[in-house]
PDB file of C-alpha atoms and ligand atoms in Angstrom:
ATOM      1  CA  MET A   1     199.540 225.645 -68.696  1.00 41.00           C
ATOM      2  CA  ALA A   2     201.287 226.458 -71.947  1.00 47.00           C
ATOM      3  CA  THR A   3     199.445 225.101 -74.930  1.00 77.00           C
ATOM      4  CA  LYS A   4     202.606 224.558 -76.941  1.00 96.00           C
ATOM      5  CA  LYS A   5     205.277 222.175 -75.694  1.00 98.00           C
ATOM      6  CA  ILE A   6     208.657 223.835 -75.289  1.00 98.00           C
ATOM      7  CA  ILE A   7     211.566 221.794 -76.611  1.00 98.00           C
ATOM      8  CA  ALA A   8     214.876 223.409 -75.737  1.00 98.00           C
ATOM      9  CA  GLY A   9     218.297 222.222 -76.841  1.00 98.00           C
ATOM     10  CA  ASN A  10     221.220 223.217 -74.644  1.00 98.00           C
ATOM     11  CA  TRP A  11     224.362 222.800 -76.758  1.00 98.00           C
ATOM     12  CA  LYS A  12     226.595 223.624 -73.776  1.00 98.00           C
ATOM     13  CA  MET A  13     230.245 224.135 -74.874  1.00 98.00           C
ATOM     14  CA  ASN A  14     229.701 222.514 -78.293  1.00 98.00           C
ATOM     15  CA  PRO A  15     230.549 222.492 -81.179  1.00 98.00           C
ATOM     16  CA  VAL A  16     234.006 224.012 -81.592  1.00 98.00           C
ATOM     17  CA  SER A  17     233.581 225.719 -84.980  1.00 98.00           C
ATOM     18  CA  THR A  18     231.145 228.147 -86.563  1.00 97.00           C
ATOM     19  CA  LYS A  19     230.865 225.806 -89.536  1.00 97.00           C
ATOM     20  CA  GLU A  20     229.668 222.952 -87.328  1.00 98.00           C
ATOM     21  CA  ALA A  21     227.298 225.249 -85.425  1.00 97.00           C
ATOM     22  CA  LEU A  22     225.779 226.426 -88.697  1.00 96.00           C
ATOM     23  CA  ALA A  23     225.362 222.869 -89.960  1.00 96.00           C
ATOM     24  CA  LEU A  24     223.668 221.804 -86.714  1.00 97.00           C
ATOM     25  CA  TYR A  25     221.372 224.835 -86.656  1.00 96.00           C
ATOM     26  CA  SER A  26     220.496 224.482 -90.361  1.00 95.00           C
ATOM     27  CA  GLY A  27     219.636 220.808 -89.967  1.00 96.00           C
ATOM     28  CA  ILE A  28     217.358 221.466 -86.981  1.00 97.00           C
ATOM     29  CA  LYS A  29     215.826 224.494 -88.686  1.00 96.00           C
ATOM     30  CA  LYS A  30     214.905 222.432 -91.721  1.00 95.00           C
ATOM     31  CA  ASN A  31     213.183 219.865 -89.532  1.00 96.00           C
ATOM     32  CA  SER A  32     211.335 222.445 -87.463  1.00 95.00           C
ATOM     33  CA  ALA A  33     209.789 224.315 -90.398  1.00 94.00           C
ATOM     34  CA  ARG A  34     206.351 222.723 -89.983  1.00 93.00           C
ATOM     35  CA  LEU A  35     206.007 222.841 -86.224  1.00 96.00           C
ATOM     36  CA  LYS A  36     202.635 224.065 -84.990  1.00 95.00           C
ATOM     37  CA  GLN A  37     202.211 222.702 -81.462  1.00 94.00           C
ATOM     38  CA  THR A  38     205.799 223.069 -80.383  1.00 97.00           C
ATOM     39  CA  THR A  39     208.060 225.945 -79.448  1.00 97.00           C
ATOM     40  CA  ALA A  40     211.592 224.961 -80.452  1.00 97.00           C
ATOM     41  CA  VAL A  41     214.613 226.822 -79.173  1.00 98.00           C
ATOM     42  CA  VAL A  42     218.322 226.095 -79.278  1.00 98.00           C
ATOM     43  CA  PHE A  43     220.934 227.515 -76.941  1.00 98.00           C
ATOM     44  CA  PRO A  44     224.295 227.581 -78.751  1.00 98.00           C
ATOM     45  CA  PRO A  45     227.452 229.047 -77.221  1.00 98.00           C
ATOM     46  CA  ALA A  46     227.113 232.856 -77.353  1.00 98.00           C
ATOM     47  CA  VAL A  47     229.979 233.212 -79.855  1.00 98.00           C
ATOM     48  CA  PHE A  48     227.836 231.578 -82.559  1.00 98.00           C
ATOM     49  CA  LEU A  49     224.614 233.513 -82.000  1.00 98.00           C
ATOM     50  CA  ALA A  50     225.239 236.377 -84.435  1.00 97.00           C
ATOM     51  CA  THR A  51     226.182 234.054 -87.287  1.00 97.00           C
ATOM     52  CA  LEU A  52     223.198 231.806 -86.716  1.00 96.00           C
ATOM     53  CA  ARG A  53     220.896 234.822 -86.536  1.00 96.00           C
ATOM     54  CA  ASP A  54     222.347 236.311 -89.737  1.00 93.00           C
ATOM     55  CA  LYS A  55     222.506 233.146 -91.793  1.00 81.00           C
ATOM     56  CA  GLY A  56     219.669 231.086 -90.525  1.00 72.00           C
ATOM     57  CA  VAL A  57     216.929 233.077 -88.863  1.00 72.00           C
ATOM     58  CA  SER A  58     213.689 231.122 -88.568  1.00 81.00           C
ATOM     59  CA  ILE A  59     210.349 231.932 -87.008  1.00 84.00           C
ATOM     60  CA  LYS A  60     209.995 228.268 -86.020  1.00 92.00           C
ATOM     61  CA  LEU A  61     213.317 227.923 -84.258  1.00 96.00           C
ATOM     62  CA  ASP A  62     214.247 230.472 -81.615  1.00 96.00           C
ATOM     63  CA  LEU A  63     217.723 231.253 -80.392  1.00 97.00           C
ATOM     64  CA  GLY A  64     218.683 231.491 -76.751  1.00 98.00           C
ATOM     65  CA  ALA A  65     221.748 232.071 -74.595  1.00 98.00           C
ATOM     66  CA  GLN A  66     223.080 229.655 -71.990  1.00 98.00           C
ATOM     67  CA  ASN A  67     223.617 232.345 -69.361  1.00 98.00           C
ATOM     68  CA  VAL A  68     223.594 236.130 -69.013  1.00 98.00           C
ATOM     69  CA  PHE A  69     225.202 238.724 -66.765  1.00 98.00           C
ATOM     70  CA  TYR A  70     223.020 241.070 -64.722  1.00 98.00           C
ATOM     71  CA  GLU A  71     224.753 244.350 -65.641  1.00 98.00           C
ATOM     72  CA  GLU A  72     224.109 245.858 -69.081  1.00 98.00           C
ATOM     73  CA  ILE A  73     227.475 247.458 -69.871  1.00 98.00           C
ATOM     74  CA  GLY A  74     230.776 248.266 -68.187  1.00 98.00           C
ATOM     75  CA  ALA A  75     233.923 246.874 -66.604  1.00 98.00           C
ATOM     76  CA  PHE A  76     232.930 243.231 -66.167  1.00 98.00           C
ATOM     77  CA  THR A  77     235.660 241.171 -67.804  1.00 98.00           C
ATOM     78  CA  GLY A  78     234.460 237.968 -69.387  1.00 98.00           C
ATOM     79  CA  GLN A  79     230.751 238.639 -68.911  1.00 98.00           C
ATOM     80  CA  ILE A  80     228.040 238.891 -71.571  1.00 98.00           C
ATOM     81  CA  SER A  81     225.301 241.428 -71.046  1.00 98.00           C
ATOM     82  CA  PRO A  82     221.598 241.086 -71.818  1.00 98.00           C
ATOM     83  CA  LEU A  83     221.880 243.987 -74.292  1.00 98.00           C
ATOM     84  CA  MET A  84     224.605 242.153 -76.215  1.00 98.00           C
ATOM     85  CA  LEU A  85     222.593 238.956 -76.326  1.00 98.00           C
ATOM     86  CA  LYS A  86     219.532 240.811 -77.588  1.00 98.00           C
ATOM     87  CA  ASN A  87     221.648 242.381 -80.312  1.00 98.00           C
ATOM     88  CA  VAL A  88     222.793 238.986 -81.586  1.00 98.00           C
ATOM     89  CA  GLY A  89     219.321 237.489 -81.789  1.00 97.00           C
ATOM     90  CA  ALA A  90     218.808 235.677 -78.477  1.00 98.00           C
ATOM     91  CA  LYS A  91     215.196 235.709 -77.321  1.00 98.00           C
ATOM     92  CA  TRP A  92     215.560 233.201 -74.516  1.00 98.00           C
ATOM     93  CA  VAL A  93     218.066 232.701 -71.749  1.00 98.00           C
ATOM     94  CA  ILE A  94     218.828 229.795 -69.435  1.00 99.00           C
ATOM     95  CA  ILE A  95     219.518 230.928 -65.870  1.00 99.00           C
ATOM     96  CA  GLY A  96     220.543 228.766 -62.919  1.00 98.00           C
ATOM     97  CA  HIS A  97     221.734 225.750 -64.891  1.00 98.00           C
ATOM     98  CA  SER A  98     223.422 223.312 -62.502  1.00 98.00           C
ATOM     99  CA  GLU A  99     226.697 223.662 -64.436  1.00 98.00           C
ATOM    100  CA  ALA A 100     226.560 227.466 -64.050  1.00 98.00           C
ATOM    101  CA  ARG A 101     225.710 227.027 -60.364  1.00 98.00           C
ATOM    102  CA  ALA A 102     228.709 224.673 -60.043  1.00 98.00           C
ATOM    103  CA  SER A 103     230.936 227.344 -61.620  1.00 97.00           C
ATOM    104  CA  GLY A 104     229.845 229.872 -59.024  1.00 97.00           C
ATOM    105  CA  ASP A 105     226.392 231.298 -59.796  1.00 98.00           C
ATOM    106  CA  THR A 106     224.794 231.908 -56.396  1.00 98.00           C
ATOM    107  CA  ASP A 107     221.084 232.137 -55.612  1.00 98.00           C
ATOM    108  CA  LEU A 108     221.475 235.903 -55.288  1.00 98.00           C
ATOM    109  CA  GLU A 109     223.205 236.218 -58.688  1.00 98.00           C
ATOM    110  CA  ILE A 110     220.583 233.995 -60.243  1.00 98.00           C
ATOM    111  CA  ASN A 111     217.901 236.298 -58.876  1.00 98.00           C
ATOM    112  CA  VAL A 112     219.498 239.486 -60.218  1.00 98.00           C
ATOM    113  CA  LYS A 113     220.215 237.829 -63.564  1.00 98.00           C
ATOM    114  CA  ILE A 114     216.533 236.886 -63.814  1.00 98.00           C
ATOM    115  CA  LEU A 115     215.395 240.429 -63.033  1.00 98.00           C
ATOM    116  CA  SER A 116     217.819 241.880 -65.571  1.00 98.00           C
ATOM    117  CA  ALA A 117     216.833 239.367 -68.275  1.00 98.00           C
ATOM    118  CA  LEU A 118     213.178 240.088 -67.555  1.00 98.00           C
ATOM    119  CA  LYS A 119     213.694 243.829 -67.890  1.00 98.00           C
ATOM    120  CA  ASN A 120     215.351 243.195 -71.245  1.00 98.00           C
ATOM    121  CA  GLY A 121     212.404 241.184 -72.544  1.00 98.00           C
ATOM    122  CA  PHE A 122     213.913 237.684 -72.524  1.00 98.00           C
ATOM    123  CA  LYS A 123     211.979 234.502 -72.030  1.00 98.00           C
ATOM    124  CA  ILE A 124     213.690 232.748 -69.161  1.00 98.00           C
ATOM    125  CA  ILE A 125     214.233 229.072 -68.436  1.00 99.00           C
ATOM    126  CA  LEU A 126     215.084 228.891 -64.756  1.00 99.00           C
ATOM    127  CA  CYS A 127     216.791 225.595 -63.927  1.00 99.00           C
ATOM    128  CA  ILE A 128     216.405 224.056 -60.511  1.00 98.00           C
ATOM    129  CA  GLY A 129     217.308 220.621 -59.205  1.00 98.00           C
ATOM    130  CA  GLU A 130     218.761 218.758 -56.286  1.00 98.00           C
ATOM    131  CA  LYS A 131     222.264 217.303 -56.304  1.00 97.00           C
ATOM    132  CA  THR A 132     221.238 214.141 -54.503  1.00 97.00           C
ATOM    133  CA  ARG A 133     217.940 212.366 -53.953  1.00 96.00           C
ATOM    134  CA  ASP A 134     216.893 211.004 -50.564  1.00 96.00           C
ATOM    135  CA  ALA A 135     214.031 208.617 -49.896  1.00 94.00           C
ATOM    136  CA  GLN A 136     212.504 210.855 -47.211  1.00 96.00           C
ATOM    137  CA  GLY A 137     211.857 213.703 -49.661  1.00 94.00           C
ATOM    138  CA  LYS A 138     214.189 216.181 -47.960  1.00 96.00           C
ATOM    139  CA  TYR A 139     215.445 217.174 -51.429  1.00 98.00           C
ATOM    140  CA  LEU A 140     212.118 218.886 -52.075  1.00 98.00           C
ATOM    141  CA  ALA A 141     213.191 221.657 -49.694  1.00 98.00           C
ATOM    142  CA  VAL A 142     216.128 222.338 -52.051  1.00 98.00           C
ATOM    143  CA  LEU A 143     213.736 222.884 -54.962  1.00 98.00           C
ATOM    144  CA  GLN A 144     211.525 225.150 -52.873  1.00 98.00           C
ATOM    145  CA  GLU A 145     214.475 227.192 -51.651  1.00 98.00           C
ATOM    146  CA  GLN A 146     215.970 227.549 -55.150  1.00 98.00           C
ATOM    147  CA  LEU A 147     212.613 228.793 -56.456  1.00 98.00           C
ATOM    148  CA  GLU A 148     211.980 231.197 -53.604  1.00 98.00           C
ATOM    149  CA  LYS A 149     215.456 232.732 -53.822  1.00 98.00           C
ATOM    150  CA  ALA A 150     215.499 232.961 -57.613  1.00 98.00           C
ATOM    151  CA  LEU A 151     212.111 234.625 -57.834  1.00 98.00           C
ATOM    152  CA  VAL A 152     212.477 237.407 -55.244  1.00 98.00           C
ATOM    153  CA  ASN A 153     210.815 240.577 -56.650  1.00 98.00           C
ATOM    154  CA  PHE A 154     209.687 238.785 -59.825  1.00 98.00           C
ATOM    155  CA  PRO A 155     206.565 240.675 -60.931  1.00 98.00           C
ATOM    156  CA  ALA A 156     203.572 238.344 -61.340  1.00 97.00           C
ATOM    157  CA  LYS A 157     202.477 240.240 -64.454  1.00 96.00           C
ATOM    158  CA  LYS A 158     205.633 238.994 -66.181  1.00 97.00           C
ATOM    159  CA  LEU A 159     205.091 235.308 -65.472  1.00 98.00           C
ATOM    160  CA  GLY A 160     204.454 234.781 -69.185  1.00 97.00           C
ATOM    161  CA  GLN A 161     208.221 235.195 -69.650  1.00 98.00           C
ATOM    162  CA  LEU A 162     209.097 232.372 -67.245  1.00 98.00           C
ATOM    163  CA  ALA A 163     209.483 228.613 -67.574  1.00 98.00           C
ATOM    164  CA  ILE A 164     211.002 226.318 -64.966  1.00 98.00           C
ATOM    165  CA  ALA A 165     213.211 223.379 -65.927  1.00 99.00           C
ATOM    166  CA  TYR A 166     213.378 220.712 -63.267  1.00 98.00           C
ATOM    167  CA  GLU A 167     216.747 219.038 -63.736  1.00 98.00           C
ATOM    168  CA  PRO A 168     217.887 216.656 -61.008  1.00 98.00           C
ATOM    169  CA  VAL A 169     221.651 217.107 -61.119  1.00 98.00           C
ATOM    170  CA  TRP A 170     222.329 213.387 -60.569  1.00 98.00           C
ATOM    171  CA  ALA A 171     220.365 212.576 -63.749  1.00 98.00           C
ATOM    172  CA  ILE A 172     222.223 215.008 -66.052  1.00 98.00           C
ATOM    173  CA  GLY A 173     224.930 214.182 -68.558  1.00 96.00           C
ATOM    174  CA  LYS A 174     227.028 211.155 -69.357  1.00 95.00           C
ATOM    175  CA  ASP A 175     228.107 210.798 -65.723  1.00 95.00           C
ATOM    176  CA  ALA A 176     224.519 210.592 -64.454  1.00 97.00           C
ATOM    177  CA  THR A 177     224.228 208.266 -61.477  1.00 97.00           C
ATOM    178  CA  GLY A 178     220.552 207.490 -62.007  1.00 96.00           C
ATOM    179  CA  VAL A 179     217.485 208.084 -64.124  1.00 96.00           C
ATOM    180  CA  GLU A 180     214.452 210.160 -63.225  1.00 98.00           C
ATOM    181  CA  THR A 181     211.106 208.575 -64.073  1.00 98.00           C
ATOM    182  CA  PRO A 182     208.077 210.330 -65.569  1.00 98.00           C
ATOM    183  CA  ASP A 183     206.249 209.607 -62.282  1.00 98.00           C
ATOM    184  CA  GLY A 184     209.092 211.114 -60.296  1.00 98.00           C
ATOM    185  CA  PHE A 185     209.008 214.200 -62.499  1.00 98.00           C
ATOM    186  CA  LEU A 186     205.234 214.469 -62.151  1.00 98.00           C
ATOM    187  CA  HIS A 187     205.474 214.337 -58.369  1.00 98.00           C
ATOM    188  CA  ASN A 188     208.209 216.973 -58.267  1.00 98.00           C
ATOM    189  CA  SER A 189     206.461 219.214 -60.780  1.00 98.00           C
ATOM    190  CA  ILE A 190     203.429 219.267 -58.470  1.00 98.00           C
ATOM    191  CA  VAL A 191     205.681 220.434 -55.628  1.00 98.00           C
ATOM    192  CA  ILE A 192     207.142 223.098 -57.956  1.00 98.00           C
ATOM    193  CA  LYS A 193     203.660 224.286 -58.946  1.00 98.00           C
ATOM    194  CA  LYS A 194     202.608 224.395 -55.303  1.00 98.00           C
ATOM    195  CA  THR A 195     205.663 226.477 -54.419  1.00 98.00           C
ATOM    196  CA  LEU A 196     204.969 228.854 -57.309  1.00 98.00           C
ATOM    197  CA  SER A 197     201.396 229.241 -56.127  1.00 98.00           C
ATOM    198  CA  GLN A 198     202.704 230.229 -52.684  1.00 98.00           C
ATOM    199  CA  ILE A 199     204.931 232.892 -54.231  1.00 98.00           C
ATOM    200  CA  PHE A 200     202.432 234.215 -56.794  1.00 98.00           C
ATOM    201  CA  ASP A 201     198.718 234.339 -57.262  1.00 96.00           C
ATOM    202  CA  PRO A 202     197.825 230.621 -57.756  1.00 96.00           C
ATOM    203  CA  LYS A 203     195.891 231.310 -60.979  1.00 96.00           C
ATOM    204  CA  LYS A 204     198.871 233.055 -62.536  1.00 95.00           C
ATOM    205  CA  ALA A 205     201.366 230.534 -61.116  1.00 97.00           C
ATOM    206  CA  LYS A 206     199.484 227.719 -62.884  1.00 96.00           C
ATOM    207  CA  THR A 207     200.422 229.197 -66.260  1.00 96.00           C
ATOM    208  CA  VAL A 208     204.189 228.734 -65.774  1.00 98.00           C
ATOM    209  CA  PRO A 209     205.422 225.796 -67.901  1.00 98.00           C
ATOM    210  CA  ILE A 210     207.418 223.127 -66.066  1.00 98.00           C
ATOM    211  CA  LEU A 211     209.994 221.369 -68.250  1.00 98.00           C
ATOM    212  CA  TYR A 212     211.963 218.238 -67.524  1.00 98.00           C
ATOM    213  CA  GLY A 213     215.686 217.923 -68.207  1.00 98.00           C
ATOM    214  CA  GLY A 214     218.233 215.226 -67.447  1.00 98.00           C
ATOM    215  CA  SER A 215     219.274 212.612 -70.015  1.00 98.00           C
ATOM    216  CA  VAL A 216     216.242 213.213 -72.209  1.00 98.00           C
ATOM    217  CA  GLY A 217     216.390 211.573 -75.606  1.00 98.00           C
ATOM    218  CA  VAL A 218     214.319 209.993 -78.322  1.00 98.00           C
ATOM    219  CA  LYS A 219     213.752 206.949 -76.071  1.00 98.00           C
ATOM    220  CA  ASN A 220     212.120 208.745 -73.136  1.00 98.00           C
ATOM    221  CA  ALA A 221     210.851 212.097 -74.498  1.00 98.00           C
ATOM    222  CA  GLU A 222     207.315 210.867 -75.066  1.00 98.00           C
ATOM    223  CA  SER A 223     207.003 209.310 -71.621  1.00 98.00           C
ATOM    224  CA  PHE A 224     208.009 212.555 -69.882  1.00 98.00           C
ATOM    225  CA  LEU A 225     205.584 214.552 -72.044  1.00 98.00           C
ATOM    226  CA  VAL A 226     202.667 212.120 -71.752  1.00 98.00           C
ATOM    227  CA  ALA A 227     202.972 210.153 -68.483  1.00 98.00           C
ATOM    228  CA  GLY A 228     204.972 212.916 -66.760  1.00 98.00           C
ATOM    229  CA  HIS A 229     202.751 215.727 -68.128  1.00 98.00           C
ATOM    230  CA  ALA A 230     205.849 217.838 -68.762  1.00 98.00           C
ATOM    231  CA  ASP A 231     205.157 221.137 -70.531  1.00 98.00           C
ATOM    232  CA  GLY A 232     208.426 220.695 -72.368  1.00 98.00           C
ATOM    233  CA  LEU A 233     211.923 219.281 -72.282  1.00 98.00           C
ATOM    234  CA  LEU A 234     215.399 220.694 -71.839  1.00 98.00           C
ATOM    235  CA  VAL A 235     217.688 218.447 -73.852  1.00 98.00           C
ATOM    236  CA  GLY A 236     221.471 218.392 -73.516  1.00 98.00           C
ATOM    237  CA  ARG A 237     223.491 215.735 -75.349  1.00 98.00           C
ATOM    238  CA  GLU A 238     220.773 214.668 -77.775  1.00 98.00           C
ATOM    239  CA  SER A 239     220.293 218.269 -78.931  1.00 98.00           C
ATOM    240  CA  LEU A 240     223.703 217.988 -80.619  1.00 98.00           C
ATOM    241  CA  ASP A 241     222.429 215.369 -83.026  1.00 98.00           C
ATOM    242  CA  ILE A 242     220.203 216.701 -85.819  1.00 98.00           C
ATOM    243  CA  ALA A 243     218.278 213.436 -86.249  1.00 98.00           C
ATOM    244  CA  SER A 244     217.677 212.901 -82.505  1.00 98.00           C
ATOM    245  CA  PHE A 245     216.658 216.482 -81.725  1.00 98.00           C
ATOM    246  CA  SER A 246     214.403 216.575 -84.802  1.00 98.00           C
ATOM    247  CA  GLU A 247     212.777 213.328 -83.693  1.00 98.00           C
ATOM    248  CA  ILE A 248     212.148 214.791 -80.223  1.00 98.00           C
ATOM    249  CA  LEU A 249     210.495 217.800 -81.900  1.00 98.00           C
ATOM    250  CA  LYS A 250     208.340 215.395 -83.906  1.00 98.00           C
ATOM    251  CA  ILE A 251     207.347 213.521 -80.737  1.00 98.00           C
ATOM    252  CA  ALA A 252     206.410 216.790 -78.998  1.00 98.00           C
ATOM    253  CA  GLU A 253     204.382 217.859 -82.012  1.00 97.00           C
ATOM    254  CA  LYS A 254     202.188 214.793 -81.919  1.00 95.00           C
ATOM    255  CA  VAL A 255     201.517 214.511 -78.173  1.00 95.00           C
ATOM    256  CA  LYS A 256     198.299 216.068 -76.936  1.00 77.00           C
TER     257      LYS A 256
HETATM  258  C1  PEP B   1     221.317 219.620 -69.238  1.00 53.11           C
HETATM  259  O1  PEP B   1     222.455 219.716 -68.775  1.00 53.11           O
HETATM  260  O2  PEP B   1     220.565 220.604 -69.242  1.00 53.11           O
HETATM  261  C2  PEP B   1     220.891 218.339 -69.765  1.00 53.11           C
HETATM  262  C3  PEP B   1     219.639 218.088 -69.748  1.00 53.11           C
HETATM  263  O3  PEP B   1     221.881 217.496 -70.229  1.00 53.11           O
HETATM  264  P1  PEP B   1     221.688 215.980 -70.728  1.00 53.11           P
HETATM  265  O4  PEP B   1     220.442 215.921 -71.574  1.00 53.11           O
HETATM  266  O5  PEP B   1     222.910 215.700 -71.515  1.00 53.11           O
HETATM  267  O6  PEP B   1     221.570 215.139 -69.503  1.00 53.11           O
END
C-alpha cells in the first residue's frame, strides 16, 4: 500500500491555449507547495508539457502524459514516443484510458506501451474499467482480463512504477449514466488486488496503489479515500478547475 495518496488530474483535450495551460498549472502548483502526504500529478495535453516544465517546474507537482507510443523513434506519423515525453518533463503516463481504448488502443497495444514506458522509467497509471455493470458480477471478468492482458511480461521487480486506476466507463464524464459508490469501489478494488496477486507474488502485488476515477470531485473525494480506501484518485473534469483540484489535494492531505 502506498503511504502517500496519489491525486492525478487528467486534463484530457483541454485547455486550448498555452496561456490557459500555464495559468491552470501555476494555480495548482501554488496550492500544492505544502503537500506532504500526497503525490500530485497533472496530465496536460502533450503539446503543453515543455512549456510547463520550463516555466513552472515543481517538486510537489509532477507532470505526466495522457498516452504514449510503444516505439521510441521512427516512421510513426502522429505518435509521441516515450523518449520525447521524457525530454519534455513527463514522469508519469496514463495507459489504457477508456477514451484511448475507444479510439483504438487494444489490449496488446496497451501491453507493449506499458513495457516501453516501464523501460523508459515512467510511473504508469493503468486504467481499467467495464463499459456496463451487471447485477450478477459478470463485469468483474472484464477487469480481470484487462489486467491480465495489460500486464503480460511485466517484471515484478518494477511494480513500484505501477498504479491501477479503476474507472467504470459508465461513471466517467458529463454523460455518465450512473455513479459508483465508495463501497462499490472497495469491492472492485479487492477483486483487482486479488487478480494482481494471481499474476505477481502476493506480497509485491499488495504494494500496487489502486486509484478510483469516474466523476470524482470535491463532493465525493473524501468518501472514496476514506470509506472506499482508495490509494488515490484520477480526476477528469474537476482537475480543470484550480479551486476544485486544490481542494481535492487538501482533502487527500488530511485523510489518514
Ligand atoms: C477520466 O476520464 O479519467 C475521468 C475520471 O473523468 P471525469 O472525472 O470527468 O469523470
